[in-house]
Every structure is written in structure tokens, then in C-alpha cells.
CSV table of C-alpha atoms and ligand atoms in Angstrom, one decimal:
chain,number,residue,atom,x,y,z
A,1,UNK,CA,-21.6,95.3,76.3
A,2,UNK,CA,-22.3,96.7,72.8
A,3,UNK,CA,-25.1,99.5,73.2
A,4,UNK,CA,-27.6,99.9,69.8
A,5,UNK,CA,-28.7,103.4,68.8
A,6,UNK,CA,-32.7,103.2,68.9
A,7,UNK,CA,-33.8,103.8,65.5
A,8,UNK,CA,-32.5,107.3,64.3
A,9,UNK,CA,-33.2,108.9,68.1
A,10,UNK,CA,-29.9,109.9,69.7
A,11,UNK,CA,-30.4,107.5,72.7
A,12,UNK,CA,-28.7,104.3,73.1
A,13,UNK,CA,-29.9,101.1,74.6
A,14,UNK,CA,-28.3,97.5,75.8
A,15,UNK,CA,-28.8,95.1,73.3
A,16,UNK,CA,-31.7,93.4,75.7
A,17,UNK,CA,-34.5,95.2,76.8
A,18,UNK,CA,-36.6,94.2,79.9
A,19,UNK,CA,-40.5,93.5,79.5
A,20,UNK,CA,-42.5,93.8,82.6
A,21,UNK,CA,-45.9,92.8,82.0
A,22,UNK,CA,-45.3,89.4,84.1
A,23,UNK,CA,-44.9,91.9,87.6
A,24,UNK,CA,-48.6,92.2,89.1
A,25,UNK,CA,-49.4,89.0,86.9
A,26,UNK,CA,-46.8,86.3,87.1
A,27,UNK,CA,-44.6,87.7,90.2
A,28,UNK,CA,-45.4,90.4,92.6
A,29,UNK,CA,-44.0,93.0,94.1
A,30,UNK,CA,-41.4,91.8,96.0
A,31,UNK,CA,-39.9,89.1,93.1
A,32,UNK,CA,-40.6,92.3,91.0
A,33,UNK,CA,-37.8,94.4,93.2
A,34,UNK,CA,-35.4,91.9,92.6
A,35,UNK,CA,-35.7,91.0,89.0
A,36,UNK,CA,-34.9,94.7,88.4
A,37,UNK,CA,-32.0,95.3,90.6
A,38,UNK,CA,-30.9,92.1,88.7
A,39,UNK,CA,-31.1,93.8,85.1
A,40,UNK,CA,-29.8,96.9,86.2
A,41,UNK,CA,-26.9,94.8,87.6
A,42,UNK,CA,-26.6,93.2,83.9
A,43,UNK,CA,-26.5,96.0,82.5
A,44,UNK,CA,-30.2,96.3,80.9
A,45,UNK,CA,-30.5,100.1,80.6
A,46,UNK,CA,-33.9,99.6,79.5
A,47,UNK,CA,-37.4,98.5,80.6
A,48,UNK,CA,-41.0,98.3,78.5
A,49,UNK,CA,-43.8,98.5,80.1
A,50,UNK,CA,-47.8,99.4,79.5
A,51,UNK,CA,-50.5,101.4,81.5
A,52,UNK,CA,-52.5,98.4,81.2
A,53,UNK,CA,-50.5,96.3,82.6
A,54,UNK,CA,-51.6,93.8,84.2
A,55,UNK,CA,-55.4,94.2,84.4
A,56,UNK,CA,-55.7,90.4,83.3
A,57,UNK,CA,-54.3,88.6,86.2
A,58,UNK,CA,-56.5,87.7,89.2
A,59,UNK,CA,-56.6,90.6,92.0
A,60,UNK,CA,-55.0,92.7,89.7
A,61,UNK,CA,-55.7,95.9,87.7
A,62,UNK,CA,-54.6,98.3,85.1
A,63,UNK,CA,-52.0,100.6,86.4
A,64,UNK,CA,-50.5,97.4,88.5
A,65,UNK,CA,-46.8,96.7,86.8
A,66,UNK,CA,-46.6,100.7,86.4
A,67,UNK,CA,-47.1,101.3,90.2
A,68,UNK,CA,-44.7,98.4,91.2
A,69,UNK,CA,-42.4,99.9,88.9
A,70,UNK,CA,-42.7,103.8,90.3
A,71,UNK,CA,-42.7,102.3,93.5
A,72,UNK,CA,-38.8,100.8,92.3
A,73,UNK,CA,-37.6,103.6,90.9
A,74,UNK,CA,-38.2,106.1,94.1
A,75,UNK,CA,-37.0,103.4,96.2
A,76,UNK,CA,-33.8,102.9,94.2
A,77,UNK,CA,-33.6,106.4,92.9
A,78,UNK,CA,-32.0,105.3,90.0
A,79,UNK,CA,-34.4,107.3,87.4
A,80,UNK,CA,-31.6,108.9,85.5
A,81,UNK,CA,-30.0,106.1,85.0
A,82,UNK,CA,-32.8,104.4,82.6
A,83,UNK,CA,-34.5,104.5,79.7
A,84,UNK,CA,-38.0,104.1,80.3
A,85,UNK,CA,-40.4,102.7,77.7
A,86,UNK,CA,-44.2,102.9,78.2
A,87,UNK,CA,-47.4,102.7,76.0
A,88,UNK,CA,-51.2,103.8,76.1
A,89,UNK,CA,-54.1,103.2,74.0
A,90,UNK,CA,-55.8,100.2,75.9
A,91,UNK,CA,-59.1,100.6,78.3
A,92,UNK,CA,-57.7,101.8,81.7
A,93,UNK,CA,-61.4,102.1,83.4
A,94,UNK,CA,-65.6,101.5,82.2
A,95,UNK,CA,-65.7,105.3,81.0
A,96,UNK,CA,-65.7,105.0,77.0
A,97,UNK,CA,-63.2,108.0,76.7
A,98,UNK,CA,-60.7,106.4,78.8
A,99,UNK,CA,-58.9,104.8,75.9
A,100,UNK,CA,-58.1,105.1,72.7
A,101,UNK,CA,-55.8,107.4,71.3
A,102,UNK,CA,-57.8,110.9,71.2
A,103,UNK,CA,-55.8,113.8,72.4
A,104,UNK,CA,-58.1,114.4,75.8
A,105,UNK,CA,-56.8,110.2,76.2
A,106,UNK,CA,-53.3,110.7,75.6
A,107,UNK,CA,-53.1,113.5,77.8
A,108,UNK,CA,-55.3,111.8,80.6
A,109,UNK,CA,-53.1,108.5,79.8
A,110,UNK,CA,-49.5,110.1,79.8
A,111,UNK,CA,-50.5,112.6,83.5
A,112,UNK,CA,-51.6,108.8,85.1
A,113,UNK,CA,-48.6,106.9,84.1
A,114,UNK,CA,-46.2,109.6,85.4
A,115,UNK,CA,-47.8,109.6,88.6
A,116,UNK,CA,-47.9,105.8,88.8
A,117,UNK,CA,-44.2,105.8,87.6
A,118,UNK,CA,-43.1,108.3,89.9
A,119,UNK,CA,-41.1,110.2,87.4
A,120,UNK,CA,-41.2,113.5,85.6
A,121,UNK,CA,-40.8,112.3,82.2
A,122,UNK,CA,-41.3,108.9,79.8
A,123,UNK,CA,-38.4,108.4,77.7
A,124,UNK,CA,-40.1,106.7,75.0
A,125,UNK,CA,-44.0,106.5,74.9
A,126,UNK,CA,-45.8,104.4,72.6
A,127,UNK,CA,-48.7,103.5,71.3
A,128,UNK,CA,-50.1,100.2,72.4
A,129,UNK,CA,-51.8,99.6,68.6
A,130,UNK,CA,-53.6,101.6,66.6
A,131,UNK,CA,-57.4,103.4,67.1
A,132,UNK,CA,-59.4,103.4,64.0
A,133,UNK,CA,-62.3,106.1,66.0
A,134,UNK,CA,-59.2,108.3,66.4
A,135,UNK,CA,-57.2,110.5,63.1
A,136,UNK,CA,-53.5,109.5,63.4
A,137,UNK,CA,-52.7,113.9,63.2
A,138,UNK,CA,-54.8,114.5,66.7
A,139,UNK,CA,-53.1,111.7,68.0
A,140,UNK,CA,-49.7,112.8,66.2
A,141,UNK,CA,-50.7,116.1,67.5
A,142,UNK,CA,-51.0,115.2,71.3
A,143,UNK,CA,-47.9,113.5,71.5
A,144,UNK,CA,-45.8,116.5,70.0
A,145,UNK,CA,-47.5,118.6,72.6
A,146,UNK,CA,-46.3,116.1,75.5
A,147,UNK,CA,-42.5,116.1,73.9
A,148,UNK,CA,-42.4,119.6,73.4
A,149,UNK,CA,-43.4,120.1,77.1
A,150,UNK,CA,-40.3,118.1,77.8
A,151,UNK,CA,-42.7,115.1,79.6
A,152,UNK,CA,-42.1,112.7,76.2
A,153,UNK,CA,-38.8,112.4,75.1
A,154,UNK,CA,-39.5,109.9,71.6
A,155,UNK,CA,-42.8,108.2,70.4
A,156,UNK,CA,-43.3,104.9,69.4
A,157,UNK,CA,-45.7,102.3,67.8
A,158,UNK,CA,-46.3,98.9,68.5
A,159,UNK,CA,-49.2,96.7,66.9
A,160,UNK,CA,-49.4,98.7,64.0
A,161,UNK,CA,-49.9,97.6,60.3
A,162,UNK,CA,-47.2,99.1,58.1
A,163,UNK,CA,-49.4,101.7,56.2
A,164,UNK,CA,-50.6,103.0,59.1
A,165,UNK,CA,-46.6,103.6,59.8
A,166,UNK,CA,-46.4,105.4,56.7
A,167,UNK,CA,-49.4,107.6,56.4
A,168,UNK,CA,-48.1,108.8,60.4
A,169,UNK,CA,-44.6,109.7,59.1
A,170,UNK,CA,-46.5,111.7,55.9
A,171,UNK,CA,-49.1,113.7,58.8
A,172,UNK,CA,-45.9,114.1,60.9
A,173,UNK,CA,-43.8,115.7,58.0
A,174,UNK,CA,-46.4,117.5,57.3
A,175,UNK,CA,-47.5,119.1,60.2
A,176,UNK,CA,-43.9,119.6,61.7
A,177,UNK,CA,-44.7,117.2,64.3
A,178,UNK,CA,-42.3,114.2,66.2
A,179,UNK,CA,-42.2,111.3,64.5
A,180,UNK,CA,-42.8,107.5,65.5
A,181,UNK,CA,-38.9,106.2,66.1
A,182,UNK,CA,-39.6,102.8,66.9
A,183,UNK,CA,-41.8,99.8,66.1
A,184,UNK,CA,-42.8,96.8,68.9
A,185,UNK,CA,-44.6,93.9,67.1
A,186,UNK,CA,-44.2,90.5,68.1
A,187,UNK,CA,-41.2,88.7,66.7
A,188,UNK,CA,-39.6,85.3,67.2
A,189,UNK,CA,-38.1,82.7,65.5
A,190,UNK,CA,-42.2,81.0,65.3
A,191,UNK,CA,-43.5,84.3,64.5
A,192,UNK,CA,-41.6,85.6,61.6
A,193,UNK,CA,-43.8,87.1,58.9
A,194,UNK,CA,-45.4,90.1,60.6
A,195,UNK,CA,-41.4,91.7,60.4
A,196,UNK,CA,-40.2,90.3,57.6
A,197,UNK,CA,-42.9,90.6,54.9
A,198,UNK,CA,-44.0,94.7,54.0
A,199,UNK,CA,-43.0,95.9,57.6
A,200,UNK,CA,-39.3,95.0,57.1
A,201,UNK,CA,-39.2,97.7,54.6
A,202,UNK,CA,-40.7,100.1,56.1
A,203,UNK,CA,-38.1,99.9,59.0
A,204,UNK,CA,-35.4,100.2,56.5
A,205,UNK,CA,-36.5,103.3,54.5
A,206,UNK,CA,-37.5,105.2,57.9
A,207,UNK,CA,-34.6,103.5,59.8
A,208,UNK,CA,-36.9,102.8,62.4
A,209,UNK,CA,-35.7,101.5,66.5
A,210,UNK,CA,-37.2,97.6,66.2
A,211,UNK,CA,-37.9,96.5,69.7
A,212,UNK,CA,-40.0,93.3,69.3
A,213,UNK,CA,-42.3,91.8,72.0
A,214,UNK,CA,-42.2,87.9,72.8
A,215,UNK,CA,-39.2,86.5,71.8
A,216,UNK,CA,-39.6,83.0,73.3
A,217,UNK,CA,-43.3,82.8,72.0
A,218,UNK,CA,-44.6,83.7,75.6
A,219,UNK,CA,-42.3,80.6,76.3
A,220,UNK,CA,-43.0,78.3,74.0
A,221,UNK,CA,-39.6,78.1,73.2
A,222,UNK,CA,-38.6,76.5,76.0
A,223,UNK,CA,-38.3,72.9,77.0
A,224,UNK,CA,-41.4,73.0,79.1
A,225,UNK,CA,-43.5,72.6,76.4
A,226,UNK,CA,-42.8,69.6,73.8
A,227,UNK,CA,-45.0,67.9,71.1
A,228,UNK,CA,-46.3,64.9,73.1
A,229,UNK,CA,-45.9,65.9,76.3
A,230,UNK,CA,-48.5,68.0,78.6
A,231,UNK,CA,-49.5,71.4,78.6
A,232,UNK,CA,-47.0,72.9,81.1
A,233,UNK,CA,-48.9,74.2,84.2
A,234,UNK,CA,-48.6,78.3,83.2
A,235,UNK,CA,-51.7,80.5,82.4
A,236,UNK,CA,-49.8,81.1,79.1
A,237,UNK,CA,-49.9,77.7,78.1
A,238,UNK,CA,-53.1,78.2,76.4
A,239,UNK,CA,-52.5,81.1,74.4
A,240,UNK,CA,-49.3,78.9,73.3
A,241,UNK,CA,-51.4,76.2,71.9
A,242,UNK,CA,-53.7,78.4,70.1
A,243,UNK,CA,-51.1,80.6,68.6
A,244,UNK,CA,-48.2,78.0,68.3
A,245,UNK,CA,-48.8,74.3,67.8
A,246,UNK,CA,-49.1,73.4,64.5
A,247,UNK,CA,-46.6,71.0,63.2
A,248,UNK,CA,-44.7,73.4,61.1
A,249,UNK,CA,-43.8,74.8,64.8
A,250,UNK,CA,-43.2,72.2,66.2
A,251,UNK,CA,-40.4,71.4,64.2
A,252,UNK,CA,-39.1,74.7,64.6
A,253,UNK,CA,-39.3,74.2,68.5
A,254,UNK,CA,-37.2,70.5,68.0
A,255,UNK,CA,-34.7,71.9,65.6
A,256,UNK,CA,-34.0,74.4,68.1
A,257,UNK,CA,-33.6,72.3,70.9
A,258,UNK,CA,-31.6,70.1,69.2
A,259,UNK,CA,-29.2,72.9,68.0
A,260,UNK,CA,-29.1,74.1,71.7
A,261,UNK,CA,-28.0,70.9,73.0
A,262,UNK,CA,-25.3,70.6,70.9
A,263,UNK,CA,-24.3,73.8,71.9
A,264,UNK,CA,-24.9,73.6,75.1
A,265,UNK,CA,-27.2,76.3,75.7
A,266,UNK,CA,-30.5,76.8,76.6
A,267,UNK,CA,-33.7,77.0,74.5
A,268,UNK,CA,-34.2,80.3,75.5
A,269,UNK,CA,-30.8,81.3,74.8
A,270,UNK,CA,-30.9,79.8,71.3
A,271,UNK,CA,-33.8,81.4,70.2
A,272,UNK,CA,-33.1,85.0,71.6
A,273,UNK,CA,-29.3,84.3,70.3
A,274,UNK,CA,-31.0,83.7,66.8
A,275,UNK,CA,-33.5,86.8,66.8
A,276,UNK,CA,-29.8,88.9,67.7
A,277,UNK,CA,-28.1,87.7,64.3
A,278,UNK,CA,-31.3,90.2,62.5
A,279,UNK,CA,-29.5,92.9,62.0
A,280,UNK,CA,-33.0,94.9,61.5
A,281,UNK,CA,-33.8,94.2,65.1
A,282,UNK,CA,-32.8,96.9,68.0
A,283,UNK,CA,-33.3,94.9,70.9
A,284,UNK,CA,-35.7,92.1,72.0
A,285,UNK,CA,-37.8,92.7,75.4
A,286,UNK,CA,-37.4,89.3,77.1
A,287,UNK,CA,-40.1,88.6,79.7
A,288,UNK,CA,-38.2,86.7,83.2
A,289,UNK,CA,-40.6,85.5,86.1
A,290,UNK,CA,-37.3,85.1,88.4
A,291,UNK,CA,-34.1,86.0,88.5
A,292,UNK,CA,-33.1,83.3,87.2
A,293,UNK,CA,-34.8,83.2,84.2
A,294,UNK,CA,-34.0,86.2,83.9
A,295,UNK,CA,-29.6,85.3,83.8
A,296,UNK,CA,-30.6,82.7,82.1
A,297,UNK,CA,-32.2,84.6,79.0
A,298,UNK,CA,-29.8,87.4,79.0
A,299,UNK,CA,-27.4,84.6,78.8
A,300,UNK,CA,-28.3,84.9,75.3
A,301,UNK,CA,-26.3,87.4,74.7
A,302,UNK,CA,-22.7,85.4,74.7
A,303,UNK,CA,-24.4,82.3,72.7
A,304,UNK,CA,-22.6,82.8,68.9
A,305,UNK,CA,-24.4,80.7,66.4
A,306,UNK,CA,-22.4,79.7,63.4
A,307,UNK,CA,-23.3,80.0,59.5
A,308,UNK,CA,-24.3,76.4,59.6
A,309,UNK,CA,-26.7,77.0,62.7
A,310,UNK,CA,-28.0,80.1,61.5
A,311,UNK,CA,-28.9,78.5,57.6
A,312,UNK,CA,-30.9,76.2,59.5
A,313,UNK,CA,-32.7,77.6,62.2
A,314,UNK,CA,-33.5,80.1,59.3
A,315,UNK,CA,-34.4,77.4,56.7
A,316,UNK,CA,-36.4,75.6,59.1
A,317,UNK,CA,-38.5,79.0,60.1
A,318,UNK,CA,-38.7,80.2,56.7
A,319,UNK,CA,-42.3,81.6,56.0
A,320,UNK,CA,-42.1,82.6,52.1
A,321,UNK,CA,-42.5,79.1,50.3
A,322,UNK,CA,-46.2,79.1,52.4
A,323,UNK,CA,-46.5,82.2,52.0
A,324,UNK,CA,-46.2,82.1,48.1
A,325,UNK,CA,-48.2,79.0,47.9
A,326,UNK,CA,-51.3,80.6,48.8
A,327,UNK,CA,-50.7,83.6,47.7
B,1,NAP,N1,-47.0,95.7,72.5
B,1,NAP,C1,-47.2,94.4,73.4
B,1,NAP,O1,-48.9,94.1,72.9
B,1,NAP,C2,-46.7,93.2,73.9
B,1,NAP,C3,-47.0,92.1,74.1
B,1,NAP,C4,-46.8,91.3,74.7
B,1,NAP,C5,-45.6,91.3,75.8
B,1,NAP,N2,-44.9,92.9,75.4
B,1,NAP,C6,-43.6,93.1,76.5
B,1,NAP,O2,-42.8,92.0,75.9
B,1,NAP,C7,-42.5,91.5,77.0
B,1,NAP,C8,-41.9,90.1,76.6
B,1,NAP,O3,-43.1,89.8,75.9
B,1,NAP,P1,-43.4,88.0,76.4
B,1,NAP,O4,-43.5,87.9,78.1
B,1,NAP,O5,-44.5,87.5,75.9
B,1,NAP,O6,-41.7,87.0,76.3
B,1,NAP,P2,-41.7,85.7,76.1
B,1,NAP,O7,-40.3,86.2,76.3
B,1,NAP,O8,-42.1,85.5,74.4
B,1,NAP,O9,-42.0,85.0,77.1
B,1,NAP,C9,-41.9,85.1,78.7
B,1,NAP,C10,-42.4,83.9,79.3
B,1,NAP,O10,-41.8,82.5,78.9
B,1,NAP,C11,-41.4,82.1,80.0
B,1,NAP,N3,-39.8,82.0,80.0
B,1,NAP,C12,-39.1,83.2,80.2
B,1,NAP,N4,-38.3,82.8,80.2
B,1,NAP,C13,-38.0,81.4,80.5
B,1,NAP,C14,-36.5,80.9,81.3
B,1,NAP,N5,-35.8,81.1,81.3
B,1,NAP,N6,-37.1,79.4,81.6
B,1,NAP,C15,-38.6,78.9,80.7
B,1,NAP,N7,-39.2,80.0,80.7
B,1,NAP,C16,-39.0,81.2,80.6
B,1,NAP,C17,-42.1,82.8,80.9
B,1,NAP,O11,-43.2,81.8,81.3
B,1,NAP,P3,-44.1,81.3,82.0
B,1,NAP,O12,-45.4,82.6,82.9
B,1,NAP,O13,-45.3,80.7,81.5
B,1,NAP,O14,-43.9,80.6,83.1
B,1,NAP,C18,-42.6,84.1,80.7
B,1,NAP,O15,-43.8,84.5,81.1
B,1,NAP,C19,-43.5,91.3,77.9
B,1,NAP,O16,-43.2,91.5,79.2
B,1,NAP,C20,-43.9,93.2,77.5
B,1,NAP,O17,-43.0,94.2,78.2
B,1,NAP,C21,-45.6,93.6,74.9
């Protein structure tokens, strides 16, 4: 497996990252352990999580996913083999200060994540999204302190506007703070513009590592969904309907399916293989509810798209003409 350099940092990660949002939501501890074991066996050396996962699930709470990962790390003793990424920003309780990106919360959230994850350090600490109530210089100062103390190795940003990233780079440079090394936006063949429009130029100029989430559009890019069929019985289908059930996206879905069938691969493998053709992507974060799904999705690394297939997929999912027509 060819490892990828994470942005301009000195670390290398596998070309696929294991997402963990499913753990504590779609699957419980036992299956989560199996998925993490399989990921390590396959050679995946980077896991992504967040402090808030997975509070929205029935009988769940903030910190549940990190707690599962922490137990697994302690049980398996694999911490040294793993690049562990987590995030902060979401509300961890009713307390108005137990959220956001204030200096206070950065210290509180990192201490709690370290405890739940049963580790002495976080490799990549990401802001989950921006916080309009906290100056970016305050957040960066707090994150810089964590790096100085050896509690965090690198910092990254998720769900952030390109101009905010650039502002953060200026603040980092001015004050001698560490800078965001990675971005974590949503990206898939049915959701390209967010990354490929203005963010793309920031990524290139600053050499950012790009580790996108929802490469299967939360499950939409699977054959469980079809234009005329019933929605699949999963808590994610309502979100998929709201975001992805448009004529353009069904056309993309149908093209992905057609090419996948012709190549005798699955839709998930084709959708992830298409992402891997983009040289500005470091590694997509995949979500899997079982060892079988993980193995299937990991199989994308074996799928090579020829020029015609790539052109068809690029064209059917192109956003430039749509954008120009309403600009
Ligand atoms: N930074 C952020 O704001 C943010 C947001 C979302 C996610 N993330 C991270 O990114 C990771 C991936 O995101 P995601 O879960 O949205 O990714 P995704 O790969 O787009 O969707 C995963 C979902 O697709 C379905 N699926 C996956 N493999 C399948 C297969 N082989 N066959 C059939 N269905 C399959 C499952 O849906 P069902 O559950 O319906 O079965 C699974 O929950 C998360 O685990 C998390 O770590 C970050």
C-alpha cells in the first residue's frame, strides 16, 4: 500500500482513513472492535473520530465513540501503530461554555478526549467547524500550547470556509503558532463544488492535507438507493433524501452504477475509486457498519478507472456549467 504524506507534515497515512461516527450509533462496542481490528489488519493506520460522536443516537451520549476507541486501544495495545485524529467544537453538555473554540474549552475538551481515548497524545486535533464567537487567534494560541506540551502533534480544520483558513494562516504566521495542516470537508462524486471551487486554491497554495468525509454521500452511493425504489431502512436515508434526491444526482448515481456493473465492482468501490483519482485528495474517510462493508470499501484501492470511465464520471458530476448558469 502506498502511504500518503499528510499535507506538509512529516507523517504518512494510509490512502484510506477509518471513520468512526458509526460506532455507538449504527454499531455497538463488539462490532466496533471487529471493524477496528480489521482496519489494522488491512493496513489502515489512521482513524478519525470526534468528541461529540454519537450523541444523536438513541441511548447514546457525547463521548461514546471516543470511549469505545479508548477501550479498544487499551485492550489491543495498538496506540503506537495509529495516527489518531479527533475533533472538538460541538456542545458536550448543556453548559454554554462546554462547547465552541474558546481557550477554556480547547483545554477542557482536549483533556476529556485524552481521558476517553486512554492515550497521552492526539496526532491530529481538528476544529469540527468554526466558532463565530471566538477570535481565531485565541483558538490557535490554545491549540499551540497543546502542541508545545506534546499533547497534540498536528492541528486541522473541518467544515471551514476558505477565507477563514487563510485568515488562520496569517494569524499563525504572525504569532509563530502552528498552522492547520489538514482540511476535512464533505466530498464525493455527488458533492464536489464545496472543495473544487474556492477551497481548491487554498489547498494547493498552502499544501494542505485533504481528508474528506462522506465519500459515499452517507450511503446514497450504494445500490440500496434507486430513483424509483423505496428508501432503504436506515436512519441515514432521510438525510440522504433531503440532500441528494435531485435529478442531477440520480443521473450521477445511475452512471456510477452502470460503470460499476460493467467493471464487476460494487458502487461503493467505484465511488471511492473516483475520489482516489483526484490528486488533491490525501485520503477519504470511510464509514463502515461491519467488517464486510469495510472490506468491500477498502477494495476500492484495487479499482483502476480508465480515461474514458473517469471522463464520463467527471462529466456527469460536473458542477461548473450549473454554477456559471446562475452566477
Ligand atoms: N467532519 C465532519 O463534520 C464529519 C461529518 C460526517 C462524517 N465524518 C467522518 O467521516 C466518516 C465517514 O462519513 P460517512 O459515514 O458519512 O461516510 P460514507 O462512506 O459516505 O457513508 C457511510 C454509510 O454508507 C453506508 N455504507 C458504507 N459502506 C457500505 C457498503 N459497503 N454497502 C452498503 N452501504 C454502505 C452505511 O450506511 P447505513 O448506516 O445507512 O447502513 C454507512 O453508514 C465518519 O465515520 C466520520 O468519522 C465527519
